[in-house]
Structure formats: structure tokens, C-alpha cells
Amino acid sequence: MLLMSLLTLFISTLIMILASLLAKKTISDREKNSPYECGFDPKGSSRLPFSLRFFLIAVIFLIFDVEITLLLPIASVMNLSNPFPWLLTIFFFLIMLLVGLYYEWYQGALEWSK
């Protein structure tokens, strides 16, 4: 088992080294590395700033979206076994999320305009 693991590690490392050596582009062109604007140099920055508040709201939405995907399968599992441990797990999970949401609200992260 150890021999097979070492052999797999050696082969994968060898393939990664060969791929990095063969895939290197030696010619670096300034126009190819610049953002595309019909062949002209950009007048301003190519990166647009984004709202940090919007990012925070998006992360909070993602957390609650993942929470729903974790809680939905529990409803079907509860019928197959003892529901008390599952209810305790759901309760603890929801309490943790609500405490986190309250903390974000308290810190003012959910206020869109300031």
C-alpha cells in the first residue's frame, strides 16, 4: 500500500513538472497581457472597484443558501430514525446562524446605505 502511494505521488509529481515545463510561453507580448479594448491602451484602470457592502451581503446570502441545502435533507432522515437528536442538531444549527446574523446586524453590515 505504501509503495503504491509513493508510486502514485511520484508519477503525479513528474506529470505536473513536465506539464509546467512544456506549457511555458517564453514570448510575452504587452498587448496580449493588457485588457482587451479594441487594440487601444485603456484610459483608466481595467479593474472596476466593487462595493464591499454588496460583497458582504452576497456572502451572507451564500451562507444562508448553504444552510438551506444542509437543512432540507434532514427532514427526510428524521422519519427513519429517532427525531430528538435531529431536532437538537437543527436547533443548535439555527441558533448559531441567528447569533451570527444578529452580530452582523449589530455591527451595521446589513445597512445598505450609510
mmCIF file of N, CA and C in Angstrom:
data_model
loop_
_atom_site.group_PDB
_atom_site.id
_atom_site.type_symbol
_atom_site.label_atom_id
_atom_site.label_comp_id
_atom_site.label_asym_id
_atom_site.label_seq_id
_atom_site.Cartn_x
_atom_site.Cartn_y
_atom_site.Cartn_z
ATOM 1 N N MET A 1 0.828 -1.188 0.000
ATOM 2 C CA MET A 1 0.000 0.000 0.000
ATOM 3 C C MET A 1 0.872 1.251 0.000
ATOM 4 N N LEU A 2 1.930 1.245 0.824
ATOM 5 C CA LEU A 2 2.832 2.385 0.892
ATOM 6 C C LEU A 2 3.572 2.558 -0.429
ATOM 7 N N LEU A 3 3.970 1.458 -1.025
ATOM 8 C CA LEU A 3 4.670 1.504 -2.310
ATOM 9 C C LEU A 3 3.773 2.085 -3.397
ATOM 10 N N MET A 4 2.511 1.696 -3.410
ATOM 11 C CA MET A 4 1.585 2.214 -4.413
ATOM 12 C C MET A 4 1.337 3.714 -4.196
ATOM 13 N N SER A 5 1.255 4.143 -2.952
ATOM 14 C CA SER A 5 1.057 5.562 -2.664
ATOM 15 C C SER A 5 2.259 6.383 -3.113
ATOM 16 N N LEU A 6 3.457 5.885 -2.812
ATOM 17 C CA LEU A 6 4.660 6.591 -3.238
ATOM 18 C C LEU A 6 4.791 6.627 -4.751
ATOM 19 N N LEU A 7 4.446 5.526 -5.406
ATOM 20 C CA LEU A 7 4.494 5.475 -6.859
ATOM 21 C C LEU A 7 3.492 6.463 -7.471
ATOM 22 N N THR A 8 2.303 6.524 -6.920
ATOM 23 C CA THR A 8 1.297 7.469 -7.404
ATOM 24 C C THR A 8 1.763 8.900 -7.193
ATOM 25 N N LEU A 9 2.331 9.202 -6.024
ATOM 26 C CA LEU A 9 2.853 10.524 -5.746
ATOM 27 C C LEU A 9 3.973 10.896 -6.706
ATOM 28 N N PHE A 10 4.877 9.969 -6.976
ATOM 29 C CA PHE A 10 5.992 10.217 -7.882
ATOM 30 C C PHE A 10 5.501 10.470 -9.304
ATOM 31 N N ILE A 11 4.581 9.663 -9.776
ATOM 32 C CA ILE A 11 4.079 9.821 -11.145
ATOM 33 C C ILE A 11 3.317 11.133 -11.298
ATOM 34 N N SER A 12 2.482 11.470 -10.324
ATOM 35 C CA SER A 12 1.719 12.721 -10.426
ATOM 36 C C SER A 12 2.644 13.938 -10.360
ATOM 37 N N THR A 13 3.679 13.879 -9.521
ATOM 38 C CA THR A 13 4.641 14.977 -9.448
ATOM 39 C C THR A 13 5.407 15.104 -10.756
ATOM 40 N N LEU A 14 5.804 13.997 -11.328
ATOM 41 C CA LEU A 14 6.517 14.003 -12.599
ATOM 42 C C LEU A 14 5.654 14.583 -13.718
ATOM 43 N N ILE A 15 4.390 14.219 -13.753
ATOM 44 C CA ILE A 15 3.489 14.748 -14.777
ATOM 45 C C ILE A 15 3.280 16.249 -14.596
ATOM 46 N N MET A 16 3.141 16.712 -13.356
ATOM 47 C CA MET A 16 2.969 18.153 -13.117
ATOM 48 C C MET A 16 4.210 18.943 -13.528
ATOM 49 N N ILE A 17 5.410 18.404 -13.248
ATOM 50 C CA ILE A 17 6.642 19.093 -13.628
ATOM 51 C C ILE A 17 6.775 19.140 -15.142
ATOM 52 N N LEU A 18 6.498 18.041 -15.800
ATOM 53 C CA LEU A 18 6.566 18.016 -17.268
ATOM 54 C C LEU A 18 5.553 18.968 -17.888
ATOM 55 N N ALA A 19 4.354 19.013 -17.344
ATOM 56 C CA ALA A 19 3.334 19.911 -17.886
ATOM 57 C C ALA A 19 3.730 21.368 -17.701
ATOM 58 N N SER A 20 4.314 21.712 -16.566
ATOM 59 C CA SER A 20 4.714 23.104 -16.357
ATOM 60 C C SER A 20 5.891 23.487 -17.242
ATOM 61 N N LEU A 21 6.796 22.551 -17.534
ATOM 62 C CA LEU A 21 7.922 22.853 -18.411
ATOM 63 C C LEU A 21 7.488 22.975 -19.870
ATOM 64 N N LEU A 22 6.588 22.119 -20.292
ATOM 65 C CA LEU A 22 6.165 22.131 -21.691
ATOM 66 C C LEU A 22 5.155 23.232 -21.993
ATOM 67 N N ALA A 23 4.414 23.687 -21.023
ATOM 68 C CA ALA A 23 3.360 24.663 -21.261
ATOM 69 C C ALA A 23 3.824 26.103 -21.086
ATOM 70 N N LYS A 24 5.086 26.347 -20.766
ATOM 71 C CA LYS A 24 5.571 27.705 -20.565
ATOM 72 C C LYS A 24 5.626 28.440 -21.898
ATOM 73 N N LYS A 25 5.109 29.667 -21.877
ATOM 74 C CA LYS A 25 5.215 30.517 -23.043
ATOM 75 C C LYS A 25 6.389 31.463 -22.803
ATOM 76 N N THR A 26 7.349 31.431 -23.672
ATOM 77 C CA THR A 26 8.534 32.261 -23.485
ATOM 78 C C THR A 26 8.332 33.658 -24.075
ATOM 79 N N ILE A 27 7.435 33.803 -25.021
ATOM 80 C CA ILE A 27 7.205 35.102 -25.644
ATOM 81 C C ILE A 27 6.095 35.818 -24.875
ATOM 82 N N SER A 28 6.437 36.966 -24.313
ATOM 83 C CA SER A 28 5.469 37.753 -23.560
ATOM 84 C C SER A 28 5.206 39.043 -24.327
ATOM 85 N N ASP A 29 3.980 39.233 -24.767
ATOM 86 C CA ASP A 29 3.608 40.405 -25.536
ATOM 87 C C ASP A 29 2.816 41.364 -24.665
ATOM 88 N N ARG A 30 3.169 42.659 -24.702
ATOM 89 C CA ARG A 30 2.486 43.643 -23.889
ATOM 90 C C ARG A 30 1.019 43.777 -24.260
ATOM 91 N N GLU A 31 0.699 43.686 -25.516
ATOM 92 C CA GLU A 31 -0.690 43.813 -25.958
ATOM 93 C C GLU A 31 -1.523 42.612 -25.531
ATOM 94 N N LYS A 32 -0.923 41.444 -25.500
ATOM 95 C CA LYS A 32 -1.666 40.250 -25.090
ATOM 96 C C LYS A 32 -1.917 40.234 -23.588
ATOM 97 N N ASN A 33 -1.051 40.883 -22.831
ATOM 98 C CA ASN A 33 -1.222 40.914 -21.384
ATOM 99 C C ASN A 33 -2.113 42.061 -20.918
ATOM 100 N N SER A 34 -2.447 42.986 -21.798
ATOM 101 C CA SER A 34 -3.304 44.108 -21.416
ATOM 102 C C SER A 34 -4.765 43.743 -21.635
ATOM 103 N N PRO A 35 -5.680 44.453 -20.962
ATOM 104 C CA PRO A 35 -7.106 44.162 -21.156
ATOM 105 C C PRO A 35 -7.542 44.529 -22.565
ATOM 106 N N TYR A 36 -8.527 43.818 -23.061
ATOM 107 C CA TYR A 36 -8.983 43.999 -24.434
ATOM 108 C C TYR A 36 -9.871 45.228 -24.568
ATOM 109 N N GLU A 37 -9.420 46.201 -25.348
ATOM 110 C CA GLU A 37 -10.234 47.366 -25.675
ATOM 111 C C GLU A 37 -9.954 47.740 -27.127
ATOM 112 N N CYS A 38 -10.297 46.874 -28.038
ATOM 113 C CA CYS A 38 -10.158 47.122 -29.471
ATOM 114 C C CYS A 38 -8.728 47.458 -29.861
ATOM 115 N N GLY A 39 -7.750 46.955 -29.151
ATOM 116 C CA GLY A 39 -6.354 47.171 -29.510
ATOM 117 C C GLY A 39 -5.750 48.436 -28.946
ATOM 118 N N PHE A 40 -6.533 49.277 -28.261
ATOM 119 C CA PHE A 40 -6.019 50.525 -27.711
ATOM 120 C C PHE A 40 -5.679 50.342 -26.236
ATOM 121 N N ASP A 41 -4.759 51.159 -25.772
ATOM 122 C CA ASP A 41 -4.447 51.143 -24.342
ATOM 123 C C ASP A 41 -5.633 51.712 -23.570
ATOM 124 N N PRO A 42 -5.983 51.125 -22.437
ATOM 125 C CA PRO A 42 -7.111 51.650 -21.666
ATOM 126 C C PRO A 42 -6.770 53.006 -21.051
ATOM 127 N N LYS A 43 -7.782 53.872 -20.968
ATOM 128 C CA LYS A 43 -7.561 55.209 -20.397
ATOM 129 C C LYS A 43 -7.542 55.164 -18.878
ATOM 130 N N GLY A 44 -8.372 54.323 -18.322
ATOM 131 C CA GLY A 44 -8.440 54.225 -16.867
ATOM 132 C C GLY A 44 -7.986 52.853 -16.409
ATOM 133 N N SER A 45 -8.289 52.569 -15.181
ATOM 134 C CA SER A 45 -7.947 51.271 -14.623
ATOM 135 C C SER A 45 -8.849 50.194 -15.222
ATOM 136 N N SER A 46 -8.292 49.039 -15.505
ATOM 137 C CA SER A 46 -9.085 47.963 -16.089
ATOM 138 C C SER A 46 -9.918 47.236 -15.040
ATOM 139 N N ARG A 47 -9.615 47.460 -13.794
ATOM 140 C CA ARG A 47 -10.370 46.827 -12.718
ATOM 141 C C ARG A 47 -11.340 47.829 -12.128
ATOM 142 N N LEU A 48 -12.601 47.465 -12.112
ATOM 143 C CA LEU A 48 -13.607 48.339 -11.546
ATOM 144 C C LEU A 48 -13.743 48.048 -10.057
ATOM 145 N N PRO A 49 -13.793 49.075 -9.221
ATOM 146 C CA PRO A 49 -13.981 48.824 -7.789
ATOM 147 C C PRO A 49 -15.394 48.319 -7.531
ATOM 148 N N PHE A 50 -15.521 47.465 -6.562
ATOM 149 C CA PHE A 50 -16.837 46.949 -6.207
ATOM 150 C C PHE A 50 -17.150 47.332 -4.769
ATOM 151 N N SER A 51 -18.421 47.330 -4.491
ATOM 152 C CA SER A 51 -18.875 47.720 -3.166
ATOM 153 C C SER A 51 -18.604 46.591 -2.178
ATOM 154 N N LEU A 52 -17.930 46.927 -1.108
ATOM 155 C CA LEU A 52 -17.653 45.927 -0.076
ATOM 156 C C LEU A 52 -18.927 45.515 0.635
ATOM 157 N N ARG A 53 -19.893 46.410 0.745
ATOM 158 C CA ARG A 53 -21.187 46.079 1.349
ATOM 159 C C ARG A 53 -21.913 45.047 0.508
ATOM 160 N N PHE A 54 -21.888 45.229 -0.803
ATOM 161 C CA PHE A 54 -22.529 44.261 -1.679
ATOM 162 C C PHE A 54 -21.869 42.893 -1.533
ATOM 163 N N PHE A 55 -20.547 42.869 -1.434
ATOM 164 C CA PHE A 55 -19.836 41.615 -1.252
ATOM 165 C C PHE A 55 -20.238 40.946 0.057
ATOM 166 N N LEU A 56 -20.370 41.721 1.125
ATOM 167 C CA LEU A 56 -20.747 41.169 2.426
ATOM 168 C C LEU A 56 -22.167 40.618 2.395
ATOM 169 N N ILE A 57 -23.084 41.339 1.744
ATOM 170 C CA ILE A 57 -24.454 40.847 1.611
ATOM 171 C C ILE A 57 -24.472 39.559 0.792
ATOM 172 N N ALA A 58 -23.654 39.492 -0.258
ATOM 173 C CA ALA A 58 -23.586 38.286 -1.081
ATOM 174 C C ALA A 58 -23.056 37.103 -0.276
ATOM 175 N N VAL A 59 -22.065 37.337 0.575
ATOM 176 C CA VAL A 59 -21.525 36.250 1.406
ATOM 177 C C VAL A 59 -22.565 35.786 2.417
ATOM 178 N N ILE A 60 -23.296 36.722 3.011
ATOM 179 C CA ILE A 60 -24.350 36.337 3.959
ATOM 180 C C ILE A 60 -25.432 35.535 3.251
ATOM 181 N N PHE A 61 -25.806 35.968 2.033
ATOM 182 C CA PHE A 61 -26.782 35.207 1.257
ATOM 183 C C PHE A 61 -26.268 33.798 0.972
ATOM 184 N N LEU A 62 -24.992 33.693 0.631
ATOM 185 C CA LEU A 62 -24.406 32.383 0.353
ATOM 186 C C LEU A 62 -24.440 31.494 1.586
ATOM 187 N N ILE A 63 -24.176 32.054 2.749
ATOM 188 C CA ILE A 63 -24.215 31.271 3.992
ATOM 189 C C ILE A 63 -25.618 30.731 4.231
ATOM 190 N N PHE A 64 -26.632 31.573 4.057
ATOM 191 C CA PHE A 64 -27.996 31.111 4.289
ATOM 192 C C PHE A 64 -28.462 30.164 3.195
ATOM 193 N N ASP A 65 -27.921 30.305 2.000
ATOM 194 C CA ASP A 65 -28.241 29.368 0.927
ATOM 195 C C ASP A 65 -27.669 27.983 1.233
ATOM 196 N N VAL A 66 -26.447 27.944 1.721
ATOM 197 C CA VAL A 66 -25.838 26.666 2.109
ATOM 198 C C VAL A 66 -26.580 26.073 3.292
ATOM 199 N N GLU A 67 -27.046 26.922 4.196
ATOM 200 C CA GLU A 67 -27.813 26.445 5.349
ATOM 201 C C GLU A 67 -29.066 25.708 4.892
ATOM 202 N N ILE A 68 -29.748 26.235 3.909
ATOM 203 C CA ILE A 68 -30.958 25.576 3.416
ATOM 204 C C ILE A 68 -30.618 24.224 2.796
ATOM 205 N N THR A 69 -29.511 24.159 2.052
ATOM 206 C CA THR A 69 -29.135 22.873 1.450
ATOM 207 C C THR A 69 -28.727 21.855 2.506
ATOM 208 N N LEU A 70 -28.284 22.322 3.662
ATOM 209 C CA LEU A 70 -27.941 21.385 4.738
ATOM 210 C C LEU A 70 -29.163 20.956 5.541
ATOM 211 N N LEU A 71 -30.155 21.828 5.647
ATOM 212 C CA LEU A 71 -31.324 21.509 6.466
ATOM 213 C C LEU A 71 -32.382 20.698 5.718
ATOM 214 N N LEU A 72 -32.498 20.849 4.423
ATOM 215 C CA LEU A 72 -33.552 20.147 3.690
ATOM 216 C C LEU A 72 -33.444 18.615 3.758
ATOM 217 N N PRO A 73 -32.271 18.009 3.614
ATOM 218 C CA PRO A 73 -32.220 16.543 3.701
ATOM 219 C C PRO A 73 -32.533 15.995 5.090
ATOM 220 N N ILE A 74 -32.424 16.819 6.117
ATOM 221 C CA ILE A 74 -32.691 16.348 7.470
ATOM 222 C C ILE A 74 -34.156 15.966 7.629
ATOM 223 N N ALA A 75 -35.044 16.627 6.910
ATOM 224 C CA ALA A 75 -36.472 16.324 7.016
ATOM 225 C C ALA A 75 -36.778 14.891 6.596
ATOM 226 N N SER A 76 -36.093 14.406 5.574
ATOM 227 C CA SER A 76 -36.342 13.024 5.156
ATOM 228 C C SER A 76 -35.639 12.013 6.063
ATOM 229 N N VAL A 77 -34.540 12.395 6.681
ATOM 230 C CA VAL A 77 -33.802 11.478 7.550
ATOM 231 C C VAL A 77 -34.492 11.339 8.909
ATOM 232 N N MET A 78 -35.190 12.387 9.329
ATOM 233 C CA MET A 78 -35.836 12.356 10.645
ATOM 234 C C MET A 78 -36.871 11.240 10.747
ATOM 235 N N ASN A 79 -37.528 10.892 9.647
ATOM 236 C CA ASN A 79 -38.538 9.839 9.680
ATOM 237 C C ASN A 79 -37.928 8.452 9.846
ATOM 238 N N LEU A 80 -36.668 8.299 9.497
ATOM 239 C CA LEU A 80 -36.027 6.986 9.528
ATOM 240 C C LEU A 80 -35.380 6.657 10.867
ATOM 241 N N SER A 81 -35.177 7.659 11.708
ATOM 242 C CA SER A 81 -34.506 7.391 12.989
ATOM 243 C C SER A 81 -35.171 8.223 14.088
ATOM 244 N N ASN A 82 -34.537 8.252 15.227
ATOM 245 C CA ASN A 82 -35.040 8.990 16.372
ATOM 246 C C ASN A 82 -34.992 10.494 16.066
ATOM 247 N N PRO A 83 -36.111 11.201 16.135
ATOM 248 C CA PRO A 83 -36.109 12.619 15.734
ATOM 249 C C PRO A 83 -35.480 13.568 16.756
ATOM 250 N N PHE A 84 -35.358 13.153 18.016
ATOM 251 C CA PHE A 84 -34.832 14.067 19.029
ATOM 252 C C PHE A 84 -33.404 14.551 18.729
ATOM 253 N N PRO A 85 -32.444 13.664 18.390
ATOM 254 C CA PRO A 85 -31.098 14.185 18.080
ATOM 255 C C PRO A 85 -31.100 15.104 16.857
ATOM 256 N N TRP A 86 -31.954 14.795 15.884
ATOM 257 C CA TRP A 86 -32.007 15.640 14.690
ATOM 258 C C TRP A 86 -32.589 17.003 15.021
ATOM 259 N N LEU A 87 -33.615 17.037 15.856
ATOM 260 C CA LEU A 87 -34.189 18.318 16.247
ATOM 261 C C LEU A 87 -33.193 19.155 17.051
ATOM 262 N N LEU A 88 -32.428 18.493 17.906
ATOM 263 C CA LEU A 88 -31.400 19.183 18.674
ATOM 264 C C LEU A 88 -30.323 19.755 17.750
ATOM 265 N N THR A 89 -29.940 18.978 16.746
ATOM 266 C CA THR A 89 -28.942 19.439 15.775
ATOM 267 C C THR A 89 -29.466 20.628 14.991
ATOM 268 N N ILE A 90 -30.697 20.556 14.513
ATOM 269 C CA ILE A 90 -31.290 21.652 13.760
ATOM 270 C C ILE A 90 -31.392 22.901 14.631
ATOM 271 N N PHE A 91 -31.824 22.726 15.866
ATOM 272 C CA PHE A 91 -31.972 23.855 16.786
ATOM 273 C C PHE A 91 -30.618 24.532 17.025
ATOM 274 N N PHE A 92 -29.579 23.755 17.290
ATOM 275 C CA PHE A 92 -28.248 24.309 17.521
ATOM 276 C C PHE A 92 -27.730 25.024 16.284
ATOM 277 N N PHE A 93 -27.947 24.421 15.120
ATOM 278 C CA PHE A 93 -27.505 24.998 13.854
ATOM 279 C C PHE A 93 -28.205 26.334 13.591
ATOM 280 N N LEU A 94 -29.510 26.375 13.804
ATOM 281 C CA LEU A 94 -30.258 27.607 13.581
ATOM 282 C C LEU A 94 -29.889 28.684 14.590
ATOM 283 N N ILE A 95 -29.643 28.300 15.829
ATOM 284 C CA ILE A 95 -29.228 29.269 16.844
ATOM 285 C C ILE A 95 -27.887 29.886 16.462
ATOM 286 N N MET A 96 -26.938 29.069 15.990
ATOM 287 C CA MET A 96 -25.643 29.602 15.565
ATOM 288 C C MET A 96 -25.810 30.596 14.418
ATOM 289 N N LEU A 97 -26.657 30.265 13.448
ATOM 290 C CA LEU A 97 -26.878 31.169 12.326
ATOM 291 C C LEU A 97 -27.569 32.457 12.756
ATOM 292 N N LEU A 98 -28.533 32.363 13.646
ATOM 293 C CA LEU A 98 -29.224 33.562 14.098
ATOM 294 C C LEU A 98 -28.314 34.451 14.942
ATOM 295 N N VAL A 99 -27.445 33.864 15.733
ATOM 296 C CA VAL A 99 -26.484 34.666 16.503
ATOM 297 C C VAL A 99 -25.530 35.380 15.546
ATOM 298 N N GLY A 100 -25.074 34.694 14.513
ATOM 299 C CA GLY A 100 -24.211 35.325 13.513
ATOM 300 C C GLY A 100 -24.914 36.436 12.759
ATOM 301 N N LEU A 101 -26.178 36.212 12.409
ATOM 302 C CA LEU A 101 -26.958 37.237 11.723
ATOM 303 C C LEU A 101 -27.180 38.445 12.633
ATOM 304 N N TYR A 102 -27.489 38.200 13.898
ATOM 305 C CA TYR A 102 -27.661 39.301 14.846
ATOM 306 C C TYR A 102 -26.363 40.096 14.998
ATOM 307 N N TYR A 103 -25.230 39.403 15.034
ATOM 308 C CA TYR A 103 -23.943 40.080 15.153
ATOM 309 C C TYR A 103 -23.682 40.974 13.938
ATOM 310 N N GLU A 104 -23.968 40.452 12.739
ATOM 311 C CA GLU A 104 -23.807 41.253 11.527
ATOM 312 C C GLU A 104 -24.737 42.462 11.552
ATOM 313 N N TRP A 105 -25.943 42.273 12.009
ATOM 314 C CA TRP A 105 -26.916 43.364 12.104
ATOM 315 C C TRP A 105 -26.440 44.404 13.116
ATOM 316 N N TYR A 106 -25.933 43.932 14.258
ATOM 317 C CA TYR A 106 -25.440 44.816 15.311
ATOM 318 C C TYR A 106 -24.242 45.637 14.832
ATOM 319 N N GLN A 107 -23.366 45.026 14.035
ATOM 320 C CA GLN A 107 -22.189 45.721 13.519
ATOM 321 C C GLN A 107 -22.537 46.704 12.386
ATOM 322 N N GLY A 108 -23.766 46.626 11.875
ATOM 323 C CA GLY A 108 -24.188 47.536 10.820
ATOM 324 C C GLY A 108 -23.858 47.060 9.425
ATOM 325 N N ALA A 109 -23.550 45.786 9.273
ATOM 326 C CA ALA A 109 -23.170 45.270 7.962
ATOM 327 C C ALA A 109 -24.375 45.097 7.043
ATOM 328 N N LEU A 110 -25.569 45.038 7.595
ATOM 329 C CA LEU A 110 -26.749 44.822 6.773
ATOM 330 C C LEU A 110 -27.414 46.119 6.331
ATOM 331 N N GLU A 111 -26.910 47.250 6.783
ATOM 332 C CA GLU A 111 -27.453 48.526 6.352
ATOM 333 C C GLU A 111 -26.830 48.890 5.013
ATOM 334 N N TRP A 112 -27.661 49.017 4.002
ATOM 335 C CA TRP A 112 -27.152 49.186 2.647
ATOM 336 C C TRP A 112 -26.578 50.578 2.431
ATOM 337 N N SER A 113 -27.226 51.611 2.911
ATOM 338 C CA SER A 113 -26.728 52.971 2.670
ATOM 339 C C SER A 113 -26.314 53.616 3.987
ATOM 340 N N LYS A 114 -25.162 54.243 3.940
ATOM 341 C CA LYS A 114 -24.663 54.960 5.120
ATOM 342 C C LYS A 114 -24.176 56.323 4.705
#
